[in-house]
Tab-separated table of C-alpha atoms and ligand atoms in Angstrom:
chain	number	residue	atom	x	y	z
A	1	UNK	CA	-6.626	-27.889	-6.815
A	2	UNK	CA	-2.804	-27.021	-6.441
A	3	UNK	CA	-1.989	-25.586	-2.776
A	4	UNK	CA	0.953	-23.557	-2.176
A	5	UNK	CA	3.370	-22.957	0.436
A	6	UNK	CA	3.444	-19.640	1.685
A	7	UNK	CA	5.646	-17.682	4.177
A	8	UNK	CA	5.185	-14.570	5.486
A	9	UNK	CA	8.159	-12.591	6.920
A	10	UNK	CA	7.096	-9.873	9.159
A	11	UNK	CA	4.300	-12.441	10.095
A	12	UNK	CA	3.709	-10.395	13.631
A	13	UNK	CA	3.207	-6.979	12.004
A	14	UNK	CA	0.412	-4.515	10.731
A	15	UNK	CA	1.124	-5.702	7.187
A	16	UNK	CA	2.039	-9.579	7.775
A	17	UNK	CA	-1.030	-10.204	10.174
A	18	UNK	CA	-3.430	-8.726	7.317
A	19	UNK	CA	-1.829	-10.965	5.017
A	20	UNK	CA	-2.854	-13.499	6.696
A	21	UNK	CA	-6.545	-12.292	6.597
A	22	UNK	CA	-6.717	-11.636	3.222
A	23	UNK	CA	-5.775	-14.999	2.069
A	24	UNK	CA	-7.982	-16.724	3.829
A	25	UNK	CA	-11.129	-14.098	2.741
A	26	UNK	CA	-10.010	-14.775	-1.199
A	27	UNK	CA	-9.543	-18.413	-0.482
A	28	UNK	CA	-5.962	-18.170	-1.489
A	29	UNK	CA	-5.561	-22.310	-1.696
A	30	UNK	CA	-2.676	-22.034	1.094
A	31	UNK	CA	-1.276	-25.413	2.200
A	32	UNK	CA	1.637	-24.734	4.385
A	33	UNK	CA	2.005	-21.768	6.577
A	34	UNK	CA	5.533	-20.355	7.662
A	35	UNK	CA	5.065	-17.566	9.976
A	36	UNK	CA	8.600	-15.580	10.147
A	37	UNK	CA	10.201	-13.114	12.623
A	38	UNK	CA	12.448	-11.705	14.133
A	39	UNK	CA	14.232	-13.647	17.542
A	40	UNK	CA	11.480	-11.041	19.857
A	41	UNK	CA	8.215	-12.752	18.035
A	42	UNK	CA	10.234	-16.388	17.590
A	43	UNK	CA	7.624	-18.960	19.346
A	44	UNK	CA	4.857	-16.693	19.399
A	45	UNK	CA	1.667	-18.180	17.521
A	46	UNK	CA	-0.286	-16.588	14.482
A	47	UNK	CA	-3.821	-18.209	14.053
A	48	UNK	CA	-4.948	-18.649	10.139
A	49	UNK	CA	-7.932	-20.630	9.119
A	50	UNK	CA	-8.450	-21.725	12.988
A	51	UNK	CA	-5.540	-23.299	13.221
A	52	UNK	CA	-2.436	-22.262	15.388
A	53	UNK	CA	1.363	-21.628	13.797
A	54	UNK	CA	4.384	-20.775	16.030
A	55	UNK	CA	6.383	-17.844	14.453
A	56	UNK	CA	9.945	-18.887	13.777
A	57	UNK	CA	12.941	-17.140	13.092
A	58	UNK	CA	14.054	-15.608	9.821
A	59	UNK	CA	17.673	-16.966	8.890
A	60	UNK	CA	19.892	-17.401	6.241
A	61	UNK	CA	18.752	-21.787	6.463
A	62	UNK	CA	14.979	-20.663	6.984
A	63	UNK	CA	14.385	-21.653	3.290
A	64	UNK	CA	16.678	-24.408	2.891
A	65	UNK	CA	14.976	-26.156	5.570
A	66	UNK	CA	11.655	-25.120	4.204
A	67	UNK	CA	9.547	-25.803	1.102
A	68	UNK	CA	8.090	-22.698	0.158
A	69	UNK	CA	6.291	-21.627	-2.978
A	70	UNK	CA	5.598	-18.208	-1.794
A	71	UNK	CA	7.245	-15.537	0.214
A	72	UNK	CA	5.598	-12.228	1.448
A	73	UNK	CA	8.338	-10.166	2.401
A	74	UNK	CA	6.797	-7.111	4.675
A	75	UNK	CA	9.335	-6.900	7.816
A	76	UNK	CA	11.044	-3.707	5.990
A	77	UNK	CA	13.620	-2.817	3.179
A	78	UNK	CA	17.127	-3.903	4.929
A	79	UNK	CA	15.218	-7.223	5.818
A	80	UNK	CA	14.336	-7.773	2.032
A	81	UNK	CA	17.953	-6.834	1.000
A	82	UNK	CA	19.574	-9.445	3.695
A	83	UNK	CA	16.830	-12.466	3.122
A	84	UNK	CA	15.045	-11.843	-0.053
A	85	UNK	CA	17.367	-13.819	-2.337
A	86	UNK	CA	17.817	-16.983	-0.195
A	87	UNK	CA	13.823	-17.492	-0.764
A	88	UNK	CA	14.769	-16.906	-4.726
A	89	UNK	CA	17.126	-19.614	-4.466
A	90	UNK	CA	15.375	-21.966	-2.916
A	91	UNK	CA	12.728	-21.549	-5.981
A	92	UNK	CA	10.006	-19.496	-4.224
A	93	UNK	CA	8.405	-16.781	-5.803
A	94	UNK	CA	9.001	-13.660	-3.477
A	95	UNK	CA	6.788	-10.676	-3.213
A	96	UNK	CA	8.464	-7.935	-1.617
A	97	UNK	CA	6.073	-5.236	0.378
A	98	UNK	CA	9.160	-2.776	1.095
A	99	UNK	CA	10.549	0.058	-1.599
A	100	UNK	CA	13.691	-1.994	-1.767
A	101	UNK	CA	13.602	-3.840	-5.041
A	102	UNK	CA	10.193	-1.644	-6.669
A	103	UNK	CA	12.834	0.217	-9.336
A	104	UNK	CA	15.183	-2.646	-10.015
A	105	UNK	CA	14.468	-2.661	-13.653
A	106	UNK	CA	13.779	-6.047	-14.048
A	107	UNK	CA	11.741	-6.529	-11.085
A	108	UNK	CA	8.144	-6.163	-12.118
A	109	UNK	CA	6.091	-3.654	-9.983
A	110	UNK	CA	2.133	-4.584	-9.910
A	111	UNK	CA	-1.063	-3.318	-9.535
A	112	UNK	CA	-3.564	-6.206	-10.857
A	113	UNK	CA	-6.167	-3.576	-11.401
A	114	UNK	CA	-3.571	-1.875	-13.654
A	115	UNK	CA	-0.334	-3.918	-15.028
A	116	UNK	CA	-1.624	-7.719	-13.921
A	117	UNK	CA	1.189	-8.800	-17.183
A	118	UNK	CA	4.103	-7.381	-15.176
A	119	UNK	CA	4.264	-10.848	-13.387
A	120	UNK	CA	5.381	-12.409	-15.624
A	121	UNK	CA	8.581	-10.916	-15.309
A	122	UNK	CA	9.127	-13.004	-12.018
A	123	UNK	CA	11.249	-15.131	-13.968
A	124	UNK	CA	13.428	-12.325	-14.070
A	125	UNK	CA	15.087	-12.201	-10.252
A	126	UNK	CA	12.474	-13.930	-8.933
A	127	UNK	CA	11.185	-11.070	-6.901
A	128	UNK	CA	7.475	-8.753	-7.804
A	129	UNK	CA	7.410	-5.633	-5.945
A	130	UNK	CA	4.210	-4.787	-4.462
A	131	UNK	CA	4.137	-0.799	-4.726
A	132	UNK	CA	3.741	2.154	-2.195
A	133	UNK	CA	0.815	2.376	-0.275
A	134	UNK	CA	-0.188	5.964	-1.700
A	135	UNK	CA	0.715	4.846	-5.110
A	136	UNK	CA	-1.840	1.840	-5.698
A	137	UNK	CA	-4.386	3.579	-4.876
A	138	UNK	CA	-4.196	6.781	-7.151
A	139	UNK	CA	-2.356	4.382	-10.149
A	140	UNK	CA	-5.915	1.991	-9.787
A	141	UNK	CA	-8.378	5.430	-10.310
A	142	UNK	CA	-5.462	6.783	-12.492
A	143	UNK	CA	-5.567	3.509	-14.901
A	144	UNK	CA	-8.831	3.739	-16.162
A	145	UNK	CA	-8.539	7.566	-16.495
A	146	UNK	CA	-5.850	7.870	-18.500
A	147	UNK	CA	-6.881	4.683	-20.993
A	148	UNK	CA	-10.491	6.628	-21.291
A	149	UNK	CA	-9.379	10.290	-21.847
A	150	UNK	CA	-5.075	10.713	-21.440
A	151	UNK	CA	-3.142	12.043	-18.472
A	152	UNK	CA	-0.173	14.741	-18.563
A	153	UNK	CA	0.498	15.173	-15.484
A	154	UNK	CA	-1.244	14.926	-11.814
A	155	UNK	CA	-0.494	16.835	-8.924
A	156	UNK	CA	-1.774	14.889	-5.462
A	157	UNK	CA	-1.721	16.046	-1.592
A	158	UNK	CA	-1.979	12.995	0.792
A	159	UNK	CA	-3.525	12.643	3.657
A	160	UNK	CA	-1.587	9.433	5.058
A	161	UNK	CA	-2.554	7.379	8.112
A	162	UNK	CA	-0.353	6.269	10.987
A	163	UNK	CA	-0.370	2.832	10.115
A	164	UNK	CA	1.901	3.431	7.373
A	165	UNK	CA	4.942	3.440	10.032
A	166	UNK	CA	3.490	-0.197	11.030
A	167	UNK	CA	2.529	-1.130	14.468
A	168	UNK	CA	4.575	0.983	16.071
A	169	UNK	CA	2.844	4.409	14.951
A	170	UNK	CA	-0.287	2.998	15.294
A	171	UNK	CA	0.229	2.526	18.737
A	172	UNK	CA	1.880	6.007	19.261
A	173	UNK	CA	-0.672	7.922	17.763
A	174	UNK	CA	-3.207	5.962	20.567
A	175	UNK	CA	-0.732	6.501	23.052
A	176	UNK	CA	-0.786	10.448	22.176
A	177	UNK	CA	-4.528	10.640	22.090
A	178	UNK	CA	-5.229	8.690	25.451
A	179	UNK	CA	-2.402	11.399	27.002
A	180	UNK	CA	-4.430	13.780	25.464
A	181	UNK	CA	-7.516	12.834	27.578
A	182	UNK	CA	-5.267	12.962	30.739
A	183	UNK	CA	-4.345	16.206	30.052
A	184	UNK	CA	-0.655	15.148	29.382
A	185	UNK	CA	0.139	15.487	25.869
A	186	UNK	CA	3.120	17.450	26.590
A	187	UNK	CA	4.382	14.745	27.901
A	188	UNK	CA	4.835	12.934	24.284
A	189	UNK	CA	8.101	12.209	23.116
A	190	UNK	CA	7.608	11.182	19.577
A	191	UNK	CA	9.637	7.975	18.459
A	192	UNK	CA	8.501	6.726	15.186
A	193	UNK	CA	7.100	10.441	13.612
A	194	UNK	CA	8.690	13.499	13.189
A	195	UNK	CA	6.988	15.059	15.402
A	196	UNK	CA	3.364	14.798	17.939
A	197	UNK	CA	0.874	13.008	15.451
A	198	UNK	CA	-2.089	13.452	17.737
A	199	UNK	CA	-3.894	16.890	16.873
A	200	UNK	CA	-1.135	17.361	14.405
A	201	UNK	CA	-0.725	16.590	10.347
A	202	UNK	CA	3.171	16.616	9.699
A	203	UNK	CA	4.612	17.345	5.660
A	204	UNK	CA	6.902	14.939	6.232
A	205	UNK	CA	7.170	11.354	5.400
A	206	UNK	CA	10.352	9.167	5.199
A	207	UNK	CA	13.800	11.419	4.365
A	208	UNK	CA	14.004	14.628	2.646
A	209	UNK	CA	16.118	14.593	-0.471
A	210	UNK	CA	18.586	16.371	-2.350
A	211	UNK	CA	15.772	17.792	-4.915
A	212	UNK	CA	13.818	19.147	-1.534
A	213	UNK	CA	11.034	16.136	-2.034
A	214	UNK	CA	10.786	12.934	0.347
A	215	UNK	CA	11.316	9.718	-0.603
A	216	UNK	CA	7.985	8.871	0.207
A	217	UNK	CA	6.960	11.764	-2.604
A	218	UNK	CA	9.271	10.721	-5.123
A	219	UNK	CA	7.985	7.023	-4.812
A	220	UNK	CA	4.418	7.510	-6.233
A	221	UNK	CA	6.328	9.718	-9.095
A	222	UNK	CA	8.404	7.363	-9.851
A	223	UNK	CA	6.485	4.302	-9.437
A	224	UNK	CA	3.415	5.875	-11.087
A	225	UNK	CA	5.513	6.001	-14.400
A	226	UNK	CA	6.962	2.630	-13.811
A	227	UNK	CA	3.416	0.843	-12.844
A	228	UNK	CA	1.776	2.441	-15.787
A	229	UNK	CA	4.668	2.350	-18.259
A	230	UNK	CA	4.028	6.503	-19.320
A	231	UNK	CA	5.747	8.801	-17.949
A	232	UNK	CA	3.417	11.163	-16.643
A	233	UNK	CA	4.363	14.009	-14.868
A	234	UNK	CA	3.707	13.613	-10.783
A	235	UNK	CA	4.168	16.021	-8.346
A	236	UNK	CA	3.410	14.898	-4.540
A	237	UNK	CA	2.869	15.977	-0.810
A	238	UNK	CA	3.079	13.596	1.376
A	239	UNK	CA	1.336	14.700	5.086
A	240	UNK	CA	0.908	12.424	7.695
A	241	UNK	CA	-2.247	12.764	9.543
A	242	UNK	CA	-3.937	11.460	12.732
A	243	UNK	CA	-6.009	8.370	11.361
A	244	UNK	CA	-5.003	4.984	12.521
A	245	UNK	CA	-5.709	2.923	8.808
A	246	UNK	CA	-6.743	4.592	6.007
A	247	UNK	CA	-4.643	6.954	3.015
A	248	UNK	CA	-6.679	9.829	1.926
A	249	UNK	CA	-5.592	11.286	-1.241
A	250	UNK	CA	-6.466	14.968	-2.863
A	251	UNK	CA	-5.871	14.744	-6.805
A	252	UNK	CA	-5.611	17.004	-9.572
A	253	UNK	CA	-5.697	15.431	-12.732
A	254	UNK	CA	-4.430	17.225	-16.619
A	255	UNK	CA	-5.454	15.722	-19.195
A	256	UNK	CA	-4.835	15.488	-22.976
A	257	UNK	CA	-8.202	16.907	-23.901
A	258	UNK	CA	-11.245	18.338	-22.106
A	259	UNK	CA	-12.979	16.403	-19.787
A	260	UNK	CA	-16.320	16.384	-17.507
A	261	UNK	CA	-16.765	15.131	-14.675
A	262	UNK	CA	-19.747	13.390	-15.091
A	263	UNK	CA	-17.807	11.260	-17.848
A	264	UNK	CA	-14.927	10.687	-15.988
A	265	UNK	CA	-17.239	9.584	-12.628
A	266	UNK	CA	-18.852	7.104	-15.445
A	267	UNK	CA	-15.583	5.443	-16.639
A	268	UNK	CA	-14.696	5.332	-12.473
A	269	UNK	CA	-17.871	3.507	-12.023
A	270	UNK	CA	-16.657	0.629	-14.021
A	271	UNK	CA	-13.228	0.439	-12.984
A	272	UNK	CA	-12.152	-2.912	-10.810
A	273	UNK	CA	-12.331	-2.779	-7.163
A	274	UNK	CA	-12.818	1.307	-6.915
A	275	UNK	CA	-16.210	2.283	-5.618
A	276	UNK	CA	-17.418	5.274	-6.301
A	277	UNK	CA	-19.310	7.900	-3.136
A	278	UNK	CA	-20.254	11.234	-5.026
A	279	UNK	CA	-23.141	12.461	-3.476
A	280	UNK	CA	-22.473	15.435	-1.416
A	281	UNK	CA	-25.619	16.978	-1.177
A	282	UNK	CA	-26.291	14.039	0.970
A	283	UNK	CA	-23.227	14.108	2.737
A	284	UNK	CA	-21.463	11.115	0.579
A	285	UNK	CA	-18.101	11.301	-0.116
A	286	UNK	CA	-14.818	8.711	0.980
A	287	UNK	CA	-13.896	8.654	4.033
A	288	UNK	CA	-11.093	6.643	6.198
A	289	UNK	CA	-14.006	5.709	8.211
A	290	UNK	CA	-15.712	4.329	5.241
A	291	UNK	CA	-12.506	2.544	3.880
A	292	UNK	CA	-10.841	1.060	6.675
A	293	UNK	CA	-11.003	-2.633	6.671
A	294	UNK	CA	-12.074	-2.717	3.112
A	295	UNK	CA	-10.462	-3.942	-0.238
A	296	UNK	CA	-11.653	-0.853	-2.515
A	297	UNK	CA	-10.438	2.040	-3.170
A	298	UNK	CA	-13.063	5.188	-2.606
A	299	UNK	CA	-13.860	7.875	-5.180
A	300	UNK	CA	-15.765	11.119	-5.095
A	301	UNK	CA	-15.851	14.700	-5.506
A	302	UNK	CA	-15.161	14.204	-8.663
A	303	UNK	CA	-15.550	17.857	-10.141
A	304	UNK	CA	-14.327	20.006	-12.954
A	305	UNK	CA	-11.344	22.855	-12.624
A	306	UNK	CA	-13.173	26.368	-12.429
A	307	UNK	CA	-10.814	27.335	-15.177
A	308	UNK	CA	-9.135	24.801	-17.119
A	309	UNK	CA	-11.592	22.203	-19.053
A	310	UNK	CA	-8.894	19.992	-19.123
A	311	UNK	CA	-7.935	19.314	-15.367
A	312	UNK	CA	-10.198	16.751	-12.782
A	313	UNK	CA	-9.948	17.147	-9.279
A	314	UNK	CA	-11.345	14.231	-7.382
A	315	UNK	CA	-10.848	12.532	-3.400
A	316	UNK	CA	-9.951	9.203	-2.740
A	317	UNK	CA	-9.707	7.046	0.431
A	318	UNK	CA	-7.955	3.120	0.811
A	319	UNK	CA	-7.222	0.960	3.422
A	320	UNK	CA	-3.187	1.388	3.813
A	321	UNK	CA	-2.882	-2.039	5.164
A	322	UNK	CA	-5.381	-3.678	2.672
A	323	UNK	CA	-5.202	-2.165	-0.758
A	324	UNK	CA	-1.896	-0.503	-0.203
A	325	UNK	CA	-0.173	-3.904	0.770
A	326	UNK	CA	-1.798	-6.957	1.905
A	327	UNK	CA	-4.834	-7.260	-0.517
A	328	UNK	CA	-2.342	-5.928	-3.485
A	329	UNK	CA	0.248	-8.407	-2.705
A	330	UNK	CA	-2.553	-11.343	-2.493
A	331	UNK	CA	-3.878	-10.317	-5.123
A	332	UNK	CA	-0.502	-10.459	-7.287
A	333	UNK	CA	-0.170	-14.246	-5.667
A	334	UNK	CA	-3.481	-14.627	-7.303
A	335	UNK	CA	-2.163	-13.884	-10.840
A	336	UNK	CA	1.089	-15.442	-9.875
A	337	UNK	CA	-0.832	-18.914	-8.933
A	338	UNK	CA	-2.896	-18.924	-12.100
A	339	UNK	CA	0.313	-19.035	-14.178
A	340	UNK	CA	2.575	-21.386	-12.010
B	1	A2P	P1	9.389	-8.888	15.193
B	1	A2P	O1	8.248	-8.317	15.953
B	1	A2P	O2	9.696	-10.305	15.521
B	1	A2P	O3	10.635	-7.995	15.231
B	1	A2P	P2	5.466	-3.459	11.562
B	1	A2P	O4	5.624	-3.064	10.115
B	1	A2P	O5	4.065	-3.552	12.017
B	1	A2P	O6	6.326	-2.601	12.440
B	1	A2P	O7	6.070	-4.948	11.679
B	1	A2P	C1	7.376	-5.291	11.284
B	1	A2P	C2	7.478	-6.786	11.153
B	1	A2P	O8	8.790	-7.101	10.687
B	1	A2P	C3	7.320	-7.549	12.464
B	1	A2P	O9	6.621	-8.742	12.237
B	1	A2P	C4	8.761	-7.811	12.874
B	1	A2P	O10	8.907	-8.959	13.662
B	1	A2P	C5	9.385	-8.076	11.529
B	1	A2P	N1	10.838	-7.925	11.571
B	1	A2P	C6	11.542	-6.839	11.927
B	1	A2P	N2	12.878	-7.082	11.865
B	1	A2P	C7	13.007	-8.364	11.445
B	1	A2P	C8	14.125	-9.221	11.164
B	1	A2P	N3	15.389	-8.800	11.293
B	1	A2P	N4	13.864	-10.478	10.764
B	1	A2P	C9	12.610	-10.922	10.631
B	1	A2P	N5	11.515	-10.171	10.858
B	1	A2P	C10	11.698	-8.909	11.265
């Protein structure tokens, strides 16, 4: 079997060091391994498949002086601007974890579970965008919804974990809480949020914008229409809450023509790597404690409007670092690998 070089930029972060996982859980056939960083992590070693790499630095030579077949690009946007096409060049295929390329036109933005033909479009710059974290997992429940019964428009809240800001708000959200337990919390500066995430949820992720949305809202509008090629209507809030790894979406779903839930919980069922949990009675519903560390996306509470036949609301809980980066971008190397 064909093996493939693969080099992961942003090898020491939240996102980079889960790549690493995830290939070698799917048995991504990996020969080479090119750990990249920036000069701080240069020399430090990542382990993958019991063996030890030293992390080099990214430069402008790193892929001249490298075969590469794959890049994962997840060390953020202005990193992907500088670096992305010298990987192109060299011939590698690059797939790019950061919003910087996702509404290029001709760079394909994927979801397997929902537009798995979009990569062939590589050819195009070279370059597939792997999409927001919030987006893939309300575009891989959305998917199946909307070919079963059509969608107008959806209207989400989200309930979005610290990881998102990589390691760094992980680490100040457990800073906050053990500060917390000394009695000291008012004492937090806060760096990477807004605001104090511990014992806090804060409206406000990335930059506000002219139209009074964030970025961070207008991605999964934007990307939503782009991913599934329909331009439904998408209005978001983004919150940031205290949970270390796990996005936790509210949804409310319009549809074309009346739906129930127990048909729509039915189609979910079926639907690639979503799971549904909709038994509350007994207490089962998604949670980020259920999802973290996972590769599906979590479903329940699946129930109809109380006045509108027509509108779905449901829940939904995914691993940020798994299924809203590292298992979607492995996954698109998957589908890249098969055709290359
Ligand atoms: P480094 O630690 O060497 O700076 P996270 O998303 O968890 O914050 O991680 C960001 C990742 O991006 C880290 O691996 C970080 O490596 C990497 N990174 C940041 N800036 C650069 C850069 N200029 N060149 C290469 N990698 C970078």
């Amino acid at each position: 079997m064909k093996k493939y070089s693969v080099a992961v930029v942003g090898a020491t972060g939240a996102v980079g060091e889960e790549i690493f996982r995830v290939l070698e859980e799917l048995d991504f056939p990996v020969g080479d391994v090119l750990p990249l960083g920036s000069a701080r992590s240069a020399g430090l070693e990542i382990e993958f498949k019991g063996r030890k790499y030293k992390v080099k630095e990214l430069s402008e030579s790193t892929f001249s002086e490298h075969e590469v077949d794959i890049a994962f690009f997840s060390a953020g946007g202005s990193v992907s601007e500088k670096y992305a096409k010298f990987a192109c060049d060299s011939g590698a295929v690059v797939i790019d974890n950061t919003s910087h390329f996702r509404m290029q036109p001709d760079v394909p933005l994927v979801v397997p579970e929902c537009n798995p033909d979009d990569v062939k479009e590589w050819k195009n710059t070279g370059i597939i965008a792997n999409p927001n974290c919030s987006t893939i997992q309300m575009v891989q429940l959305l998917k199946p919804l909307n070919d079963a019964f059509g969608i107008k428009r959806v209207d989400v809240s989200t309930y979005q974990a610290a990881s998102g800001a990589g390691k760094e708000g992980m680490e100040e959200l457990v800073y906050q809480m053990q500060k917390f337990f000394e009695f000291k919390l008012d004492e937090c500066e806060p760096k990477v949020f807004a605001h104090r995430l511990a014992l806090n949820v804060i409206p406000h992720i990335d930059v506000f914008l002219d139209n009074d949305y964030t970025k961070e809202e207008m991605k999964m509008v934007n990307e939503t229409q782009k991913i599934l090629h329909k331009k439904i209507e998408v209005s978001a809030t983004c919150v940031r809450v205290p949970v270390l790894r796990s996005h936790s979406e509210a949804i409310t779903i319009h549809f074309e023509r009346e739906v129930d839930a127990a048909a729509a919980r039915e189609v979910l069922s079926k639907a690639p790597s979503v799971v549904v949990i909709d038994e509350p009675s007994k207490k089962l519903y998604p949670m980020p404690s259920i999802s973290s560390d996972t590769n599906e996306t979590y479903v329940g509470r699946i129930r109809s409007d109380n006045f509108d036949k027509k509108i779905l609301h449901l829940w939904c809980c995914a691993d940020q670092i798994r299924v809203g980066a590292a298992t979607n971008a492995v996954r698109i190397a998957q589908i890249w690998a098969g055709e290359n």
